[in-house]
């Protein structure tokens, strides 16, 4: 295994260092050319899909979302019951679920209720001994207001856990399928504390997942081996390697050369070449995503809705989407993707109207424009194939109404952290849903709770009428009522313009012909639990 940024020797892998850059010759070793470094390997602390990909192979959650049935199904919890008033969830854990070991740690017991309590109490209780270990930024737990939703979590017995809520929460079960809710080992945490090295708990992961993480070398690779004792059975692959390859052209070259088997996010200009390659398979699906430009309302002049609406009118989204996405994207008008059941198609978008934009700027006291920073993503994401090019196009549009935009970027993990802290003025970002509930977009990205420093509401916008609507929607299980509330929330969003929604994209994956069993995930994850290589 490996510490973040450090060297931790391993004995159980045939691929090390530059080995991931050699041809993937071992029949049972799959190499995934991933797009970037994980921002964290700890489920409670991770924020991006790049991290979730790395984490979900090593950990399990109580429940999971099944893409085929589009429903929540058992995982570490083999069953559960929900009280009639929707406030008590009782989970029955599987018996005999084993944890991974490491060269310096061997578990003495299997999964119990104590591990579930530890995993949630760490994020919930500030006096918990592990609450301040790591960066302490439990973004998902806090963005979902889990601290105020939860009344208690109790171990009924070793294999039964009861969650009691302060109020009904329609998305609660779906939220437990997310990475922040992965179950970690309380025994491992105790062992690291007794050794005086609690920080290793997050840096040298011990989970119950189908693959055991062996090492992580930043900017190079992550290495896994199949976990022989996985509760759902051993995965078909013997080894799994993430070869960190930020450049899409380099990823494709490695794929064609046989140095990796799977790659995400190809350049759109390369799609014809990929389709014509007999050794490659191109997969595509409509992304459950949105790309957007967030306006930091805590930074002048973006605290003025007239300015936000003016900037929205100044940017030609149609031309941007045509240039960057072609027929693989569509312009966005709402914070939800059109495939969401809460989407309000009756919304009228803010039009592209530079003349009216100039008038609004003059009304707001900026007849001569102003200077502003426009932050853009340094890596391709499923919702944004070319962040810098998009920023250049938007900056050119803004210049036509007297707004001079200076482009800013940073390392991906640093970029995300700084946007969540509110360091930006205009910030380009996007979101791929973690589950199928509209709450995952509207509450996580736009709630008043999420507007705190470090929260998912990167524009720091807090509108009480919007908040009231999405909170009420959480507390009813009536889908018609929830839909009406989400429609109302989108109307408020459009009126106040805290973002400029840009695009919804198609998502592409490229596989070598020998890869079998791979399925695209609706939430943008890349999972290899059921994948194999043709022998």
XYZ file of C-alpha atoms in Angstrom:
535
model
C 0.000 0.000 0.000
C 1.078 3.627 -0.220
C 0.579 6.754 1.751
C -0.562 9.834 -0.135
C 2.606 11.353 -1.539
C 4.760 8.782 0.251
C 6.313 5.386 -0.295
C 4.820 2.317 1.381
C 6.365 -0.938 0.231
C 4.202 -3.753 -1.032
C 4.847 -7.374 -1.776
C 1.747 -8.540 -3.604
C 1.797 -6.882 -6.998
C 3.551 -7.509 -10.273
C 3.038 -3.971 -11.544
C 4.929 -1.115 -9.886
C 6.178 2.326 -10.844
C 6.539 2.473 -14.578
C 4.973 -0.944 -14.930
C 1.553 0.584 -15.582
C 3.030 2.269 -18.617
C 4.116 -1.032 -20.127
C 1.734 -3.185 -22.125
C -1.068 -4.672 -20.054
C -0.042 -8.239 -20.823
C -1.247 -10.145 -17.772
C -4.575 -11.745 -18.668
C -6.081 -11.017 -15.277
C -4.711 -7.490 -14.842
C -6.866 -4.664 -16.160
C -5.350 -1.201 -16.544
C -7.702 1.763 -16.452
C -6.247 4.990 -17.842
C -7.895 7.358 -15.359
C -8.088 11.116 -15.830
C -6.549 12.383 -12.611
C -5.447 11.938 -9.023
C -8.055 11.218 -6.367
C -8.454 14.168 -4.020
C -8.761 11.711 -1.129
C -8.884 7.985 -0.413
C -11.114 8.353 2.663
C -14.840 7.899 1.919
C -15.894 10.531 4.456
C -13.550 13.156 2.996
C -13.694 12.546 -0.771
C -15.464 14.971 -3.077
C -14.954 14.112 -6.763
C -15.869 11.186 -9.018
C -12.144 10.674 -9.563
C -11.880 9.844 -5.866
C -15.117 7.861 -5.802
C -13.769 5.562 -8.533
C -10.720 4.851 -6.381
C -12.714 4.393 -3.169
C -15.662 2.286 -4.341
C -13.430 -0.605 -5.295
C -12.072 -0.821 -1.742
C -15.223 -0.090 0.291
C -18.899 -0.998 0.463
C -21.998 0.876 1.616
C -25.031 -0.423 3.493
C -27.104 -0.198 0.307
C -26.282 0.501 -3.310
C -28.027 1.789 -6.427
C -28.576 -0.913 -9.011
C -28.332 0.579 -12.506
C -30.295 -2.221 -14.162
C -33.328 -2.118 -11.883
C -32.879 1.593 -11.067
C -33.542 0.846 -7.426
C -31.767 0.704 -4.070
C -30.674 -2.852 -3.300
C -28.885 -4.565 -0.375
C -25.121 -4.348 0.051
C -23.560 -4.639 3.535
C -27.107 -4.510 4.879
C -28.928 -7.624 3.705
C -32.325 -6.107 4.590
C -34.009 -3.127 6.233
C -37.327 -1.867 7.497
C -38.755 1.669 7.591
C -41.254 2.808 10.212
C -44.699 3.979 8.986
C -43.868 7.617 9.819
C -40.621 7.427 7.807
C -38.314 8.329 10.682
C -36.842 4.970 11.777
C -34.659 2.831 9.497
C -33.482 -0.509 10.881
C -30.739 -2.353 8.981
C -29.798 -6.007 9.347
C -26.099 -6.454 8.516
C -24.670 -9.444 6.682
C -22.914 -11.937 8.881
C -19.247 -12.768 8.314
C -18.265 -9.756 6.166
C -14.464 -9.559 6.198
C -12.227 -6.493 6.172
C -8.975 -6.202 4.225
C -5.630 -6.537 5.953
C -2.392 -4.628 5.374
C 1.273 -5.558 5.892
C 0.965 -4.003 9.366
C -2.604 -4.837 10.335
C -4.700 -8.005 10.480
C -8.390 -7.770 11.465
C -9.506 -9.934 14.390
C -13.234 -9.751 13.679
C -15.772 -9.332 10.899
C -18.169 -6.431 10.268
C -20.394 -5.403 13.196
C -22.689 -2.554 14.139
C -19.702 -0.858 15.788
C -18.225 -0.188 12.347
C -21.423 1.465 11.128
C -21.594 3.676 14.210
C -17.923 4.617 13.863
C -18.324 5.537 10.174
C -21.167 7.968 10.850
C -20.202 9.225 14.325
C -16.807 10.303 12.999
C -18.531 12.697 10.607
C -21.341 13.693 12.959
C -19.852 14.250 16.431
C -17.178 16.908 16.853
C -15.905 15.227 20.034
C -15.341 11.917 18.233
C -11.630 10.986 18.385
C -11.432 10.745 14.581
C -13.498 13.825 13.729
C -10.431 16.054 13.479
C -8.206 13.451 11.814
C -7.498 14.381 8.198
C -8.817 17.634 6.808
C -12.049 17.412 8.797
C -14.089 18.579 5.790
C -17.016 16.168 5.760
C -18.516 17.873 2.759
C -21.178 15.397 1.713
C -22.322 14.668 5.263
C -22.655 18.399 5.935
C -24.068 19.378 2.529
C -26.856 16.851 3.045
C -27.539 18.267 6.552
C -27.095 14.794 8.004
C -26.158 16.287 11.374
C -29.566 17.887 11.791
C -31.483 15.048 10.117
C -30.111 12.333 12.386
C -31.568 12.022 15.887
C -29.687 8.879 16.848
C -27.847 5.834 15.508
C -27.957 2.783 17.766
C -26.497 -0.700 17.745
C -29.505 -2.905 18.534
C -27.133 -5.881 18.488
C -23.907 -6.814 16.713
C -25.659 -7.121 13.342
C -28.570 -4.677 13.672
C -28.356 -0.878 13.415
C -31.197 1.590 13.939
C -31.139 5.087 12.419
C -33.730 7.462 13.907
C -34.381 10.738 12.082
C -35.694 14.016 13.456
C -38.078 14.235 10.514
C -38.958 12.153 7.439
C -36.427 12.327 4.617
C -37.489 10.971 1.245
C -33.891 10.820 -0.145
C -32.410 9.189 2.980
C -32.046 5.647 1.669
C -30.641 6.847 -1.659
C -28.152 9.029 0.193
C -26.856 6.002 2.095
C -25.731 4.529 -1.243
C -23.262 7.397 -1.670
C -19.532 7.193 -1.009
C -19.537 9.300 2.174
C -21.672 6.531 3.741
C -19.166 3.730 3.042
C -18.443 1.622 6.102
C -14.953 1.736 7.597
C -13.340 -0.376 10.314
C -13.610 0.798 13.917
C -11.065 -1.843 14.973
C -8.521 -0.552 12.442
C -9.061 3.002 13.714
C -8.484 1.860 17.310
C -5.302 0.053 16.272
C -3.916 3.114 14.504
C -4.735 5.299 17.515
C -2.932 2.939 19.914
C 0.108 3.037 17.616
C 0.062 6.824 17.586
C -0.585 6.976 13.833
C -4.303 7.809 13.417
C -3.572 9.655 10.165
C -2.779 6.308 8.497
C -6.426 5.337 8.847
C -7.221 7.552 5.822
C -3.937 7.109 3.981
C -3.744 3.295 4.065
C -7.396 2.246 3.544
C -8.932 -0.869 5.076
C -12.357 -1.640 3.667
C -14.609 -4.556 2.742
C -14.641 -3.928 -1.031
C -14.129 -6.313 -3.931
C -10.597 -4.979 -4.477
C -7.901 -4.259 -1.930
C -5.787 -1.136 -2.495
C -2.096 -1.983 -2.514
C -0.426 1.304 -3.411
C -0.963 4.857 -4.565
C 1.709 6.928 -6.264
C 0.473 10.431 -7.023
C 0.516 11.367 -10.727
C 1.359 7.754 -11.565
C -0.939 4.926 -10.458
C -3.161 3.131 -7.992
C -2.786 -0.630 -7.662
C -5.369 -3.104 -6.406
C -5.671 -6.859 -6.073
C -8.849 -8.923 -5.920
C -10.111 -9.474 -2.385
C -10.466 -13.224 -2.014
C -12.804 -12.888 0.964
C -15.320 -10.451 -0.469
C -18.848 -11.114 0.821
C -20.324 -11.071 -2.721
C -17.638 -13.349 -4.120
C -14.223 -12.739 -5.631
C -14.220 -10.412 -8.676
C -13.143 -11.978 -12.000
C -9.994 -9.828 -12.297
C -6.862 -10.654 -10.317
C -5.419 -7.148 -10.438
C -6.692 -3.670 -11.211
C -4.451 -0.691 -11.989
C -5.434 2.957 -12.389
C -2.775 4.569 -14.599
C -3.201 8.300 -13.961
C -3.231 9.978 -17.380
C -4.746 13.500 -17.431
C -4.332 14.104 -21.170
C -7.071 12.532 -23.317
C -4.810 12.174 -26.364
C -2.226 10.317 -24.306
C -4.961 8.104 -22.839
C -6.102 7.111 -26.311
C -2.544 6.458 -27.490
C -1.970 4.180 -24.507
C -5.223 2.375 -25.181
C -4.342 1.777 -28.821
C -0.857 0.579 -27.838
C -2.298 -1.922 -25.363
C -0.869 -0.110 -22.344
C -4.358 0.166 -20.863
C -7.721 -1.470 -21.451
C -10.289 1.217 -20.595
C -10.275 5.022 -20.804
C -12.879 7.698 -19.999
C -13.579 11.064 -21.610
C -12.036 10.846 -25.090
C -11.594 14.020 -27.102
C -14.739 14.483 -29.139
C -12.606 15.057 -32.233
C -11.225 11.525 -31.793
C -14.624 9.788 -31.853
C -14.569 9.001 -35.633
C -11.099 7.446 -35.299
C -12.234 5.369 -32.337
C -15.339 4.157 -34.161
C -13.175 3.041 -37.074
C -10.700 1.113 -34.922
C -11.404 -2.661 -34.992
C -9.674 -3.199 -31.628
C -11.704 -0.559 -29.746
C -15.297 -0.301 -28.584
C -16.954 3.075 -28.028
C -19.734 3.242 -25.428
C -22.020 6.238 -24.963
C -24.975 7.259 -22.836
C -26.794 10.446 -21.949
C -25.069 11.915 -18.933
C -26.972 12.629 -15.735
C -25.078 15.882 -15.439
C -24.886 19.639 -15.841
C -21.985 22.002 -16.543
C -22.373 25.509 -15.189
C -20.740 28.830 -14.422
C -21.291 29.671 -10.766
C -21.476 33.300 -9.632
C -19.974 33.895 -6.186
C -22.615 36.183 -4.681
C -20.307 37.063 -1.778
C -17.983 38.852 -4.208
C -18.984 42.155 -5.759
C -20.435 42.889 -8.241
C -21.989 39.409 -8.332
C -24.108 40.136 -5.266
C -26.381 42.133 -7.627
C -28.890 39.942 -9.475
C -28.877 42.426 -12.370
C -25.184 41.750 -12.903
C -25.705 37.995 -12.752
C -28.512 38.188 -15.280
C -26.441 40.502 -17.490
C -23.504 38.074 -17.567
C -25.925 35.252 -18.333
C -27.318 37.237 -21.282
C -23.838 38.109 -22.536
C -22.689 34.499 -23.002
C -23.707 32.704 -26.186
C -24.383 29.192 -24.902
C -25.639 27.867 -28.233
C -22.366 28.707 -29.988
C -20.339 27.358 -27.077
C -22.167 24.020 -27.057
C -21.990 23.706 -30.847
C -18.228 24.354 -30.787
C -17.299 22.159 -27.833
C -19.881 19.376 -27.861
C -21.299 19.215 -31.378
C -24.100 16.662 -31.334
C -22.885 15.202 -28.028
C -24.360 17.930 -25.808
C -27.345 20.210 -25.387
C -27.669 23.645 -23.832
C -28.839 23.703 -20.225
C -31.432 25.994 -18.686
C -32.001 24.345 -15.297
C -29.749 23.001 -12.531
C -31.281 19.543 -13.066
C -30.604 17.336 -16.098
C -33.616 16.767 -18.395
C -33.693 13.063 -17.479
C -34.453 13.874 -13.831
C -38.050 13.302 -12.753
C -38.006 16.719 -11.052
C -37.003 18.665 -14.175
C -39.163 21.726 -14.995
C -39.330 21.911 -18.773
C -41.744 24.865 -18.635
C -38.927 27.173 -17.522
C -38.007 29.867 -20.056
C -34.257 30.302 -20.294
C -32.476 33.633 -19.966
C -31.869 34.597 -23.613
C -28.577 35.469 -25.269
C -28.979 39.235 -25.573
C -25.774 41.335 -25.375
C -27.685 44.596 -25.869
C -29.953 43.933 -22.908
C -26.923 42.732 -20.932
C -25.239 46.113 -21.444
C -28.406 47.896 -20.318
C -28.593 45.826 -17.138
C -24.938 46.506 -16.358
C -25.561 50.242 -16.763
C -28.598 50.025 -14.462
C -26.405 48.290 -11.879
C -23.798 51.066 -12.092
C -21.350 49.358 -14.427
C -21.896 51.177 -17.706
C -18.164 50.922 -18.395
C -17.963 47.285 -17.377
C -15.489 45.852 -14.862
C -12.697 43.327 -14.475
C -13.333 39.854 -13.111
C -11.647 36.456 -12.694
C -13.077 33.507 -14.622
C -11.882 30.187 -13.214
C -11.813 27.131 -15.472
C -11.245 23.430 -14.852
C -7.755 22.070 -15.606
C -9.034 18.608 -16.597
C -11.692 17.227 -18.902
C -14.813 16.077 -17.121
C -17.818 14.159 -18.497
C -19.864 17.373 -18.493
C -17.094 19.645 -19.849
C -14.666 18.357 -22.485
C -12.499 21.485 -22.768
C -12.604 23.835 -19.811
C -9.975 26.298 -20.988
C -11.510 26.627 -24.453
C -14.937 27.196 -22.905
C -13.480 29.890 -20.658
C -11.825 31.602 -23.626
C -15.117 31.673 -25.524
C -17.009 33.044 -22.529
C -14.328 35.663 -21.891
C -14.634 36.817 -25.500
C -18.422 37.129 -25.117
C -18.065 39.074 -21.877
C -15.601 41.461 -23.490
C -18.334 42.496 -25.925
C -20.268 44.051 -23.003
C -17.215 45.638 -21.367
C -16.407 42.894 -18.866
C -12.727 41.930 -18.945
C -12.260 38.372 -17.682
C -8.887 37.059 -16.542
C -8.614 33.269 -16.783
C -7.535 31.359 -13.667
C -7.033 27.642 -12.986
C -5.219 25.305 -10.594
C -4.501 21.649 -9.913
C -7.828 19.768 -9.982
C -8.030 18.906 -6.275
C -6.887 22.400 -5.274
C -9.292 23.963 -7.771
C -12.241 22.106 -6.244
C -11.238 23.028 -2.705
C -10.857 26.706 -3.571
C -14.237 26.846 -5.313
C -15.899 25.263 -2.294
C -14.175 27.821 -0.088
C -15.501 30.633 -2.295
C -12.122 31.982 -3.439
C -13.368 32.579 -6.981
C -15.602 35.137 -8.651
C -16.826 33.261 -11.742
C -16.181 29.528 -11.437
C -16.691 26.878 -14.101
C -17.686 23.520 -12.689
C -20.303 20.801 -13.117
C -22.050 17.940 -11.410
C -22.899 14.344 -12.149
C -25.638 12.994 -9.894
C -24.736 10.551 -7.128
C -28.226 9.055 -7.153
C -31.501 9.534 -8.997
C -33.116 11.946 -6.534
C -33.392 15.661 -7.555
C -32.359 16.516 -3.992
C -28.842 15.402 -4.903
C -28.540 18.393 -7.249
C -30.766 21.029 -5.690
C -29.924 20.586 -2.025
C -26.264 19.628 -2.374
C -25.417 22.433 -4.808
C -27.829 25.245 -3.902
C -29.031 24.974 -0.296
C -28.273 27.537 2.381
C -26.532 24.771 4.348
C -24.242 24.127 1.383
C -23.341 27.824 1.158
C -20.982 27.632 4.143
C -17.236 27.779 3.495
C -16.185 24.436 2.082
C -19.745 23.506 1.121
C -21.096 22.277 -2.200
C -22.975 25.528 -2.877
C -19.949 27.147 -4.472
C -21.713 30.402 -5.340
C -22.565 30.865 -1.617
C -26.111 31.817 -2.656
C -28.782 31.438 0.014
C -32.407 32.141 -0.892
C -34.868 31.262 1.865
C -37.827 30.712 -0.449
C -35.759 28.323 -2.551
C -34.490 26.607 0.602
C -38.001 26.247 2.013
C -39.158 24.536 -1.182
C -36.369 21.969 -1.348
C -36.525 21.240 2.387
C -40.285 20.674 2.211
C -39.682 18.375 -0.763
C -37.321 16.290 1.376
C -39.965 15.761 4.008
C -42.720 14.238 1.893
C -42.795 10.929 0.071
C -45.602 12.080 -2.245
C -43.872 12.239 -5.641
C -46.437 14.654 -7.118
C -45.957 17.089 -4.225
C -42.192 16.740 -4.411
C -42.256 17.389 -8.156
C -44.314 20.561 -7.733
C -41.913 21.831 -5.073
C -38.889 21.130 -7.235
C -40.554 22.925 -10.147
C -41.096 25.947 -7.890
C -37.480 25.848 -6.736
C -36.262 25.925 -10.348
C -38.430 28.984 -11.031
C -36.771 30.797 -8.116
C -33.362 29.670 -9.339
C -34.008 31.049 -12.799
C -35.251 34.378 -11.438
C -32.234 34.873 -9.154
C -29.594 33.440 -11.533
C -26.984 32.139 -9.048
C -25.506 30.094 -11.917
C -25.433 30.146 -15.639
C -26.305 26.521 -16.587
C -24.233 25.729 -19.672
C -24.684 22.194 -20.963
C -25.764 18.596 -20.461
C -23.482 16.149 -22.209
C -23.295 12.682 -23.590
C -20.701 10.554 -21.805
C -18.267 8.277 -23.646
C -16.043 5.377 -22.632
C -13.546 3.505 -24.794
C -12.641 -0.157 -24.249
C -10.251 -2.560 -25.855
C -11.940 -5.513 -27.540
C -10.756 -7.994 -24.885
C -12.699 -6.261 -22.082
C -15.892 -8.081 -21.114
C -18.673 -7.252 -18.689
C -18.127 -3.496 -18.478
C -21.282 -1.384 -18.122
C -21.504 2.382 -18.066
C -22.703 3.761 -14.752
C -25.507 6.375 -14.846
C -23.709 8.487 -12.239
C -20.371 8.696 -14.029
C -18.525 6.128 -11.937
C -16.133 3.568 -13.425
C -16.625 0.244 -11.687
C -14.838 -3.027 -12.423
C -16.386 -5.466 -9.948
C -17.932 -7.600 -12.733
C -15.399 -6.906 -15.489
C -13.043 -9.489 -16.954
C -10.590 -9.866 -19.833
C -11.064 -12.425 -22.580
C -8.476 -15.128 -22.055
